[in-house]
Every structure is written in structure tokens, then in C-alpha cells.
Amino acid sequence: MTFAAPLEAKSIRFRARSFVAFTLTPEAPLDVWLEGLDHWIGNSPGYFAGRPVVLDLNTLKPDVAAIESLVGVLGHRGIRIYAIELDGHTALAPNLPPVLVGAKEATTDGLLPREARAEVLDRAEGRAPEQPAEARAGTGSAGKDQASDGKVDASKAGDSEPQIAQEASGTLMIKAPIRSGQAIVHPHGDVIVLGSVASGSEIIAAGSIHVYGTLRGRASAGALGNRGARIFCRKNEAELLAVDGWYVTAEEMEGVSRGKPVQAFLDGESLRVSTLS
Amino acid sequence: MGKVVVVTSGKGGVGKTTSTAALGAAVAKTGKKVALVDFDVGLRNLDLIMGAERRVVFDLVNVIQGTAKLSQALIRDKRVETLFLLPASQTRDKDALTEEGVGEVIDKLRSVFDYVFCDSPAGIERGAQLAMRFADEAVIVTNPEVSSVRDSDRIIGLLDARTMKAEQGEHIAKHVLVTRYDAARAARGEMLSIDDVLEILSVPLLGIIPESQDVLRASNLGSPVTLSEPLNSAARAYLDAARRLEGEELPVIVPFERKGFLDRLLGRRAA
């Protein structure tokens, strides 16, 4: 008789990671642009070697054949294209790199969504933004703001689609309770919740998470790879706590830390949940 | 302009329809003009609980599609003359409802009635969202059980996001109505306490309806308990809740179990 090997009860870890890629934006006329690129490479040989490069074709908008030849031409110069940005396309051709969407701009303040970056640039150049602020907020989350002063209101996320906070940087403060089914995603910093976080809701933050009510839902801090992020709550009834992909479930927290004010933080390779005095 | 109140819960079987009928009848008894609208297209029940099932000719879907006038579809209650019912269609499904159509019907009702109670279907899908869409206030019916409370919390999130008022940046008034509260089980800690429910939902309490066989009996006889047995404990709780809904400030008494001699000696009444 043979026995199947027992499946190892090992949980799979999912985590979001950010990498910085260089974006090349070819402009017409292409031969002039390539000449400039060659000049640049001539001054800094090996600059692109081993670096992830994304090709932004939203300015040039070439057809598929032109993209193929462009990728080849860049390949001859030692520039390997990891992905292509081209609005309105989800896939190009099987032999071309994948299409990438949702890019954020790297700045000294951190990562910025594209629209926000455009506004920052506009402001820096002393121009008025092309879109009014309300119109921009409307694309990201429905309704007017109640939760934070003049910022996009993530607490109105009454939908299963996660509401992504669109603020440029810093802390997201939510003054209303977070209801079951709501998901608050804040990729730019800490999240502070003044009310409770209901069972069946979720907070995902790049930074730390502070809950001044009872935390009954799920909280993931440092979700973009910040090991130093922590989770604090006044009363821990959480379904799951995670920092940088390491997590503990409610079952594992049974006993010592349930119902108490706690903090959760990474200690080496494990997530520790300790009570706050 | 009348007030539109959606009665909703998320979870099924917690007492939305029973509460719609009991609250609506209680408000109508004070002389206010009240319309009860059944949004549970395909699974209508409000007509049965109101005892009007044999008088249904036209329904909400007919009115929305223009095959009947609103005045033709409204059924006047035989016991309270200011109480009307707009039944749902049993043969159609919820796709027969359109947002514009529902909006027009609600606007007409609002201009004629003092109160429009919308009996929401269970769930969080289209039917439930249309029932709450044009509401000014919401009554969230909850049993003191974890599953019911969590679903109610989800519904409150939707009320704050998907209603017309919320989208216009206004506040939609919300009230929690705890139904099927069993004092004996609560005393043994087998149910969530009222404090737990309110702490989780953080919405003001409209009333506590004790678990009562009278409520079920009244429903099966086709009469809201506030009309058929106005003196029993559940009916009194509904009548008080209706007064609170109209803005009166009444203290909420948590029902407790009659414990025997000592309680009677102290003059407490069993709820």
C-alpha cells in the first residue's frame, strides 16, 4: 500500500514590494531622440546595465510594429525593457514586454500617484492645475469629505472595491467608524482611525496603523515593505494583524492579547503582539 | 414633504418586514399618512403581514413601468385609514426596478404622505440598494447575534456611501432597532448585550423588541402586532420606537426576565 505524503500545512506569504524602475519616454522624431540617448550612454557607459527600465510610450504612441522595432533598437544598446506603459492597452503582443499600469512617481517625499504628481509639478511651475480638485477627488472616491479636512474621504468606502486614499503624502485620519466591508488602502503613510474598525473590514497602510477604538477587522501595516511599521489599538479583537507580510490571526492571539490595548511589531522573523500598559 | 425611512438589515429573517408593518401601523395610528413600500420584488411578504394579499391588483413594478397609476396600486388598510401599502411584484425579479423609476415613485409618495417606509430585501445587492437610495432616514433591524450585527454594520457602510443624501454630502439619520431580544438568553450571556450591539454599530438605539410569540402570531394572522394586540410587550416596544422615530425622547428600557417574588415585591413589571 502506498500513502500519499501529507500536505505540509505551510501558509503561503503574499507581500507587495515596490521597486524603482527608470522610465524612458521616447519623443518624436525618434532618430533625434535616439541620437540624444546614444550621446547620454556615451557619457555614462553601462548606466542601464541590470537596471529595470520601463518604456513610457504615451507621448510617442507608436503602433505595435514600431514598438517591436524600438524594443529591438534599445536592446542593441543594452537597455532591457521590463514593461511598457501605454494608456488604453492591457496587452500588446506576446513577444513584447507586459503593459504596466498604475505607476507612481518617485519623489523625495516618496511615491506619488500620477495625477498628484502632475498637480505638484503644476504648482511648482506656478500654473493652476488643469482639473479642479473636486473633479480629481471624484475619480477616486465617491461623495464629499467628512472624515478628514479637505482630503479624500476613504471612510465612505461602502463598497467592496477598496478605496484608495489619494492624498499626496502623510497621514490619513479617519474620524468615522470603519464599517464591515470597507477597505481603506493608504499607500503613503500612517492611518489613524478615531472610531472602531468593524469585523469584516480592512486597513492596509504603507506606514503604521493607529486605532483609537476597538480593532475587530484586519490591519496590515508596512504593506509596501516597511519592516518598522507598527499597529496600535485600544482594544484588540482583530481578525488578523500583519506587518510587512508577516501576520498573526485571531486564533493565534487568543488569550494574552485579546481585548487589551496592544501594539504589533516585527521582531526578527515573527510578528509580536504585546500589550500596552 | 414627507419623510422616507428605509427599514433594512443586511441579514435575512431578522424582522424587517414585521418591523416595517408594526412601525408603519403605529405611526399611522397617530393620524399621520403612511405608505409602506415593499421592495422585495420576487419575494414579497409585506402584503401578507398587512393582511392585504387578496387585494393586490397592481404593484411597484407596474407603477415603475407605467402600466398602472400610483393611486391604482396603493392599497388602503382596512383598520387604519391613513395607512397604505404599495406591494412588490411576486412574478418579476429585482432587475425590473430602475433607479429613475424608483426615484419618481418615491418623489410622488413623498409629496402625498407624511411617512414612506421602504421595506428592503435582505442582502446588499441591487434591490437593497434601491430601497435605501432615496431614504432620508434608516432603521437598521438587528438581532443581538454576531452575524446579524456584522451584516448591519455592512449595511450602515452602504447607507453612508450609496444613498442619494450621502452622495450629496448630507447626513442620513440612522437608528438601530434590536428585535427578537430574549431576556432569559441575554441574562445567561448567550446573546450579545444591547451595550455590545450599540458599541459595535455606534448608531443610536430606536428600541428593543422582545422575542415574542405574539409577534409571529399577529404576522400569520395578517395584522401588525401594534394593531392587533397593542397591549403586549412587543407591541408596546414598537409603539415607543415609533414615537422615538417621530422625534420624541423616551428612555429605552432593556427587557428583563421576571425573576419571581423579589421582583414583584419591588414592583417591577416583566417586559
XYZ file of C-alpha atoms in Angstrom:
548
model
C 0.000 0.000 0.000
C 1.124 3.444 -0.685
C 0.294 6.552 1.194
C 0.260 9.991 -0.183
C 2.660 12.259 1.550
C 0.750 14.502 3.920
C 0.441 18.056 2.692
C 2.587 20.311 4.699
C 0.471 22.884 6.432
C 2.629 25.762 5.454
C 0.998 29.084 4.812
C 1.915 30.993 1.695
C 3.118 34.531 2.208
C 1.934 37.232 -0.121
C 3.523 40.595 0.025
C 3.594 43.729 -2.011
C 7.024 45.009 -2.940
C 7.986 48.253 -4.591
C 10.958 48.602 -6.869
C 12.163 51.725 -8.516
C 12.345 51.498 -12.289
C 13.702 54.024 -14.744
C 11.262 55.281 -17.293
C 12.329 56.168 -20.798
C 9.931 58.387 -22.697
C 10.803 58.436 -26.385
C 9.721 61.504 -28.305
C 9.241 62.182 -31.953
C 11.252 62.489 -34.102
C 12.624 59.177 -32.931
C 16.029 59.306 -34.629
C 16.830 62.597 -32.906
C 15.767 61.117 -29.576
C 17.926 58.018 -30.158
C 20.861 60.248 -31.043
C 20.434 62.021 -27.713
C 20.223 58.683 -25.935
C 23.418 57.469 -27.604
C 25.160 60.643 -26.552
C 23.989 60.054 -22.980
C 25.092 56.414 -22.979
C 28.415 57.537 -24.409
C 28.910 59.770 -21.375
C 27.797 57.133 -18.852
C 28.655 53.706 -20.259
C 26.920 50.818 -18.525
C 24.398 53.101 -16.830
C 21.413 50.976 -17.819
C 23.114 47.628 -17.284
C 20.972 45.473 -14.986
C 18.540 48.275 -14.243
C 14.823 47.807 -14.739
C 13.663 50.145 -17.470
C 10.049 50.883 -18.299
C 9.197 52.350 -21.671
C 6.579 55.128 -21.481
C 5.007 55.346 -24.921
C 2.184 57.712 -24.036
C 3.987 60.599 -25.726
C 5.035 58.777 -28.886
C 2.009 56.454 -29.209
C 3.597 54.200 -31.868
C 1.883 51.157 -33.430
C 2.799 47.612 -32.470
C 5.341 47.175 -35.292
C 7.084 50.406 -34.271
C 7.149 49.267 -30.644
C 8.747 45.977 -31.686
C 11.495 47.727 -33.610
C 12.008 50.253 -30.794
C 12.391 47.493 -28.176
C 14.888 45.811 -30.515
C 16.833 49.034 -31.097
C 17.058 49.676 -27.354
C 18.065 46.054 -26.770
C 21.040 46.576 -29.091
C 22.102 49.424 -26.819
C 21.995 47.123 -23.805
C 18.695 48.516 -22.468
C 16.353 45.741 -21.467
C 12.720 46.847 -21.361
C 10.869 45.317 -18.403
C 7.451 46.718 -19.163
C 5.619 49.209 -21.327
C 3.326 51.991 -20.284
C 0.688 52.823 -22.851
C -2.730 54.057 -21.783
C -5.706 52.234 -23.236
C -3.842 48.966 -23.762
C -3.816 45.984 -21.465
C -1.649 43.769 -23.634
C 0.293 44.320 -26.834
C 1.894 41.281 -28.441
C 3.204 38.079 -26.829
C 6.797 38.851 -27.819
C 6.655 42.328 -26.236
C 7.136 43.156 -22.552
C 3.911 43.361 -20.493
C 1.909 46.566 -20.215
C 2.157 48.233 -16.841
C -0.481 50.493 -15.314
C -0.873 52.410 -12.079
C 2.613 53.898 -11.992
C 3.599 56.215 -9.209
C 6.294 58.834 -9.469
C 9.282 58.567 -7.200
C 10.000 61.869 -5.464
C 11.981 62.903 -2.471
C 8.720 62.721 -0.452
C 8.003 59.168 -1.502
C 5.747 57.724 -4.121
C 3.152 59.925 -5.742
C 0.234 58.865 -7.902
C 0.461 60.307 -11.384
C -2.292 62.911 -11.138
C -0.937 64.141 -7.848
C 2.460 64.436 -9.396
C 1.069 66.470 -12.265
C -0.513 68.828 -9.769
C 2.678 69.132 -7.781
C 4.561 69.922 -10.957
C 1.922 72.445 -11.943
C 2.166 74.082 -8.577
C 5.932 74.128 -8.761
C 5.744 75.831 -12.108
C 3.231 78.360 -10.865
C 0.409 77.125 -13.061
C -3.095 76.343 -11.954
C -3.955 72.648 -12.066
C -5.924 71.746 -15.175
C -8.596 69.896 -13.254
C -10.351 71.308 -10.237
C -9.540 69.417 -7.078
C -13.101 68.131 -6.666
C -13.048 66.505 -10.054
C -9.914 64.681 -9.132
C -11.306 63.552 -5.820
C -14.414 62.335 -7.580
C -12.471 59.845 -9.623
C -11.026 58.210 -6.587
C -13.818 58.029 -4.049
C -17.459 58.880 -4.094
C -19.073 61.641 -2.193
C -17.891 64.543 -0.182
C -15.485 64.515 2.605
C -16.455 64.202 6.211
C -13.627 62.255 7.661
C -10.656 64.424 7.052
C -10.248 68.068 6.380
C -10.432 68.736 2.698
C -8.922 65.408 1.850
C -10.376 62.450 0.087
C -12.678 60.553 2.388
C -11.740 56.931 2.487
C -14.245 56.159 5.218
C -17.074 56.418 2.736
C -15.931 53.218 1.152
C -19.204 51.419 1.445
C -18.238 49.179 -1.355
C -16.196 46.076 -1.700
C -13.839 47.885 -4.060
C -11.043 49.189 -1.936
C -10.948 52.921 -1.695
C -7.501 54.182 -2.261
C -6.646 57.330 -0.461
C -5.372 59.836 -2.973
C -3.612 62.259 -0.733
C -0.171 63.229 -1.815
C 1.575 62.232 1.367
C 1.388 61.852 5.064
C -1.177 60.594 7.454
C -4.761 59.646 6.742
C -7.048 60.407 9.653
C -10.485 58.810 9.660
C -12.914 60.217 12.169
C -15.820 57.865 11.477
C -16.022 54.189 12.389
C -14.918 51.795 9.657
C -17.775 49.504 8.725
C -17.767 45.880 7.760
C -16.906 45.526 4.069
C -14.953 48.745 3.854
C -11.322 48.644 2.835
C -9.015 51.555 3.461
C -5.856 51.475 1.388
C -3.342 54.193 2.159
C -0.078 53.726 0.275
C 1.552 56.913 1.534
C 1.884 56.745 5.278
C 0.117 56.127 8.554
C -3.592 55.608 9.089
C -5.254 56.911 12.230
C -8.789 55.763 12.999
C -10.598 57.545 15.784
C -13.541 55.128 15.865
C -13.717 51.373 15.776
C -12.779 49.086 12.920
C -15.523 46.552 12.333
C -15.240 42.845 11.837
C -15.051 42.223 8.095
C -13.249 45.452 7.257
C -9.645 46.019 6.323
C -6.965 48.676 6.609
C -3.841 48.496 4.501
C -1.220 51.156 5.076
C 2.308 51.735 3.937
C 3.095 53.085 7.377
C 1.751 52.348 10.834
C -1.888 51.939 11.842
C -3.355 53.549 14.946
C -6.871 52.640 16.048
C -8.317 54.535 18.976
C -11.423 52.349 19.179
C -11.733 48.590 19.054
C -9.946 46.866 16.193
C -12.149 43.980 15.075
C -11.183 43.811 11.392
C -7.908 43.183 9.612
C -4.961 45.553 9.705
C -1.880 45.357 7.502
C 0.837 47.876 8.262
C 4.017 48.406 6.296
C 2.292 46.777 3.354
C 4.750 48.138 0.806
C 7.706 46.685 2.597
C 8.236 48.739 5.740
C 9.503 46.466 8.499
C 9.457 49.281 11.010
C 5.723 49.863 10.783
C 3.548 49.006 13.771
C -0.091 48.555 14.617
C -1.561 50.105 17.734
C -5.086 49.727 19.045
C -7.004 50.494 22.193
C -8.753 47.129 22.217
C -7.534 44.177 20.207
C -10.283 41.996 18.769
C -8.588 41.859 15.364
C -9.186 39.116 12.828
C -5.666 39.486 11.531
C -2.676 41.723 12.166
C 0.132 41.968 9.628
C 3.342 43.943 9.281
C 5.293 43.743 6.033
C 3.641 40.463 5.110
C 4.167 38.712 8.469
C 0.865 38.074 10.134
C -0.929 36.586 13.114
C -4.563 35.501 13.075
C -7.168 35.904 15.784
C -6.740 32.284 16.789
C -3.053 32.743 17.462
C -3.747 35.829 19.566
C -6.241 34.019 21.801
C -5.552 34.564 25.444
C -2.926 37.113 26.342
C -3.547 39.965 23.958
C -7.263 39.698 23.143
C -9.425 42.533 24.365
C -6.442 44.537 25.536
C -4.644 47.608 24.262
C -1.808 46.228 22.142
C 0.898 47.012 19.672
C 2.091 44.661 16.955
C 5.569 44.908 15.523
C 8.151 42.818 13.728
C 10.746 41.183 15.920
C 13.142 39.411 13.610
C 11.189 36.875 11.625
C 7.995 36.977 13.621
C 5.221 39.391 14.406
C 4.946 40.123 18.081
C 1.757 41.343 19.688
C 2.355 42.820 23.088
C 0.034 44.572 25.466
C 0.470 48.252 26.159
C 0.447 49.053 29.822
C -42.742 66.912 2.219
C -42.860 63.509 3.827
C -40.011 61.572 5.307
C -38.671 58.467 3.589
C -37.500 55.775 6.013
C -35.795 52.613 4.810
C -36.069 49.539 7.013
C -33.026 47.418 6.314
C -30.684 44.891 7.916
C -28.402 43.055 5.501
C -29.218 39.696 7.010
C -32.499 37.979 6.254
C -35.053 36.801 8.764
C -34.293 39.384 11.433
C -37.698 41.068 11.235
C -37.507 43.813 8.614
C -40.946 43.220 7.178
C -42.575 42.661 10.563
C -40.964 45.837 11.861
C -41.960 47.837 8.777
C -45.571 46.807 9.285
C -45.565 47.350 13.051
C -43.807 50.744 12.927
C -45.849 51.924 9.953
C -49.119 50.994 11.621
C -48.009 52.601 14.875
C -47.198 55.900 13.156
C -50.422 55.783 11.106
C -52.479 55.321 14.271
C -51.381 58.795 15.359
C -53.124 60.197 12.277
C -50.089 60.588 10.041
C -50.420 59.491 6.424
C -48.174 56.495 5.970
C -47.190 54.459 2.902
C -45.446 51.104 3.199
C -43.477 50.151 0.086
C -42.365 46.550 -0.385
C -39.050 46.467 -2.280
C -38.649 42.721 -2.046
C -39.578 42.138 -5.683
C -39.958 38.426 -6.300
C -40.266 37.522 -2.620
C -42.935 39.855 -1.357
C -44.282 39.373 2.148
C -45.441 42.731 3.378
C -48.883 42.204 1.816
C -49.308 39.001 3.840
C -48.257 40.596 7.092
C -50.621 43.520 6.431
C -53.410 41.089 5.557
C -53.813 42.636 2.101
C -52.681 39.751 -0.085
C -56.123 39.180 -1.555
C -56.495 42.793 -2.638
C -53.299 43.161 -4.667
C -54.034 44.166 -8.254
C -51.104 46.317 -9.327
C -47.662 46.567 -7.805
C -44.478 48.651 -7.660
C -43.164 47.248 -10.950
C -46.406 48.132 -12.753
C -46.129 51.694 -11.482
C -42.483 51.989 -12.494
C -43.196 50.625 -15.956
C -46.194 52.912 -16.354
C -48.800 50.173 -16.737
C -50.619 51.358 -13.624
C -51.007 54.646 -11.838
C -49.660 55.020 -8.321
C -53.166 55.623 -6.997
C -54.317 52.336 -8.534
C -51.533 50.337 -6.950
C -51.794 51.742 -3.419
C -53.935 49.584 -1.116
C -55.655 51.307 1.769
C -55.587 49.453 5.065
C -58.988 48.371 6.387
C -58.172 49.109 10.025
C -56.282 52.412 9.852
C -57.457 54.698 7.119
C -54.259 56.738 6.861
C -52.188 53.581 6.197
C -51.408 52.481 2.642
C -49.418 49.641 1.092
C -47.577 49.569 -2.211
C -46.899 45.872 -2.809
C -43.970 44.358 -4.662
C -44.354 42.150 -7.691
C -44.074 38.459 -6.949
C -43.594 37.379 -10.546
C -40.773 39.707 -11.528
C -37.224 39.980 -10.288
C -35.292 42.930 -8.956
C -33.950 43.864 -12.389
C -37.424 45.202 -13.158
C -36.644 48.122 -10.815
C -34.812 51.093 -12.298
C -33.252 53.875 -10.319
C -35.161 56.593 -12.222
C -38.432 54.708 -11.839
C -37.982 54.173 -8.121
C -36.968 57.810 -7.720
C -40.140 59.024 -9.439
C -42.381 56.784 -7.335
C -40.675 57.836 -4.098
C -40.961 61.523 -5.062
C -44.697 61.167 -5.670
C -45.205 59.297 -2.397
C -43.140 61.864 -0.535
C -45.385 64.664 -1.758
C -48.564 62.924 -0.594
C -47.578 61.038 2.577
C -46.064 62.101 5.884
C -44.031 58.910 6.132
C -42.864 56.471 3.451
C -41.465 53.231 4.872
C -39.387 51.214 2.405
C -39.157 47.541 3.314
C -35.774 46.467 1.999
C -34.985 42.962 0.767
C -32.198 41.099 2.536
C -28.703 41.291 1.134
C -26.647 44.182 -0.150
C -27.403 43.827 -3.830
C -29.421 45.947 -6.215
C -32.794 45.549 -4.522
C -31.473 46.567 -1.127
C -29.504 49.451 -2.617
C -32.544 50.780 -4.479
C -34.664 50.552 -1.334
C -32.212 52.754 0.556
C -31.274 55.004 -2.356
C -33.756 57.838 -1.733
C -34.149 57.472 2.031
C -33.863 60.346 4.498
C -33.606 58.055 7.496
C -32.803 54.421 8.084
C -33.994 51.906 10.630
C -31.439 49.121 10.893
C -33.079 45.985 12.228
C -30.661 43.788 14.143
C -30.886 40.657 16.240
C -28.453 40.516 19.141
C -26.364 37.891 17.322
C -22.864 38.397 15.926
C -23.794 37.532 12.339
C -26.715 39.937 12.291
C -24.687 42.736 13.849
C -21.853 42.335 11.386
C -24.266 42.423 8.432
C -25.917 45.511 9.888
C -22.537 47.158 10.130
C -22.020 46.458 6.430
C -25.398 47.985 5.625
C -24.549 51.098 7.637
C -21.438 51.461 5.497
C -23.593 51.289 2.384
C -26.053 53.805 3.815
C -23.173 56.229 4.283
C -21.908 55.670 0.753
C -24.703 54.764 -1.605
C -27.708 56.832 -0.635
C -28.610 59.995 -2.506
C -28.262 62.020 0.691
C -24.809 60.677 1.429
C -23.676 61.346 -2.124
C -24.837 64.934 -1.767
C -22.747 65.191 1.367
C -25.705 65.204 3.735
C -26.165 63.080 6.803
C -28.603 60.200 6.715
C -30.159 59.668 10.147
C -29.749 56.082 11.326
C -31.439 54.152 14.122
C -30.871 50.639 15.399
C -33.919 48.559 16.216
C -32.952 45.435 18.135
C -35.535 42.716 17.566
C -36.038 39.210 18.954
C -34.328 40.177 22.180
C -34.583 37.266 24.574
C -34.152 38.486 28.132
C -33.521 34.996 29.500
C -30.818 34.190 26.959
C -29.275 37.624 27.382
C -29.147 37.066 31.145
C -27.280 33.796 30.556
C -24.851 35.593 28.248
C -25.944 33.590 25.196
C -26.690 36.709 23.180
C -24.870 39.936 22.631
C -25.910 42.547 25.143
C -27.528 45.769 23.998
C -24.369 47.597 25.020
C -22.277 45.316 22.816
C -24.579 45.881 19.848
C -24.505 49.654 20.264
C -20.760 49.683 20.828
C -20.158 47.757 17.610
C -22.606 49.716 15.476
C -22.212 53.149 17.117
C -25.672 54.191 15.974
C -28.419 55.431 18.357
C -30.978 52.935 19.604
C -34.568 53.217 18.408
C -35.961 50.433 20.520
C -35.682 46.884 21.788
C -38.375 44.457 20.712
C -38.564 41.398 22.971
C -38.774 37.948 21.400
C -42.456 37.183 21.447
C -44.742 34.515 20.057
C -47.415 37.209 19.781
C -45.463 38.941 17.014
C -45.333 35.780 14.926
C -48.977 35.009 15.603
C -50.017 38.503 14.583
C -47.946 38.250 11.385
C -49.554 34.955 10.495
C -52.980 36.433 11.064
C -52.166 39.251 8.661
C -52.119 42.028 11.193
C -49.215 44.084 12.535
C -48.861 43.445 16.251
C -49.271 47.149 17.004
C -52.827 46.933 15.640
C -53.985 43.516 16.756
C -52.513 43.305 20.254
C -51.413 46.823 21.176
C -51.038 45.952 24.842
C -48.471 43.183 24.674
C -44.836 43.884 25.391
C -43.591 43.682 21.786
C -46.365 45.948 20.545
C -45.623 48.473 23.264
C -41.951 48.405 22.327
C -42.876 49.093 18.687
C -45.233 51.908 19.675
C -42.456 53.514 21.738
C -39.992 53.066 18.870
C -42.460 54.797 16.519
C -42.695 57.733 18.930
C -38.902 57.972 19.047
C -38.830 57.893 15.259
C -41.096 60.925 15.280
C -38.587 62.724 17.448
C -39.911 62.109 20.944
C -37.329 61.438 23.631
C -38.327 58.344 25.560
C -35.960 56.298 27.695
C -35.336 52.789 26.338
C -35.959 50.056 28.882
C -33.998 46.869 28.399
C -36.440 43.976 28.794
C -35.604 41.683 31.700
C -36.940 38.362 32.817
C -39.447 38.095 35.587
C -37.429 36.527 38.324
C -40.045 35.830 40.926
C -41.121 37.047 44.281
C -38.443 39.636 44.929
C -39.023 41.390 41.627
C -42.747 41.531 42.189
C -42.136 42.822 45.673
C -40.035 45.603 44.218
C -42.859 46.396 41.852
C -41.033 45.646 38.652
C -43.049 44.701 35.656
C -41.882 41.965 33.399
C -41.322 43.383 29.973
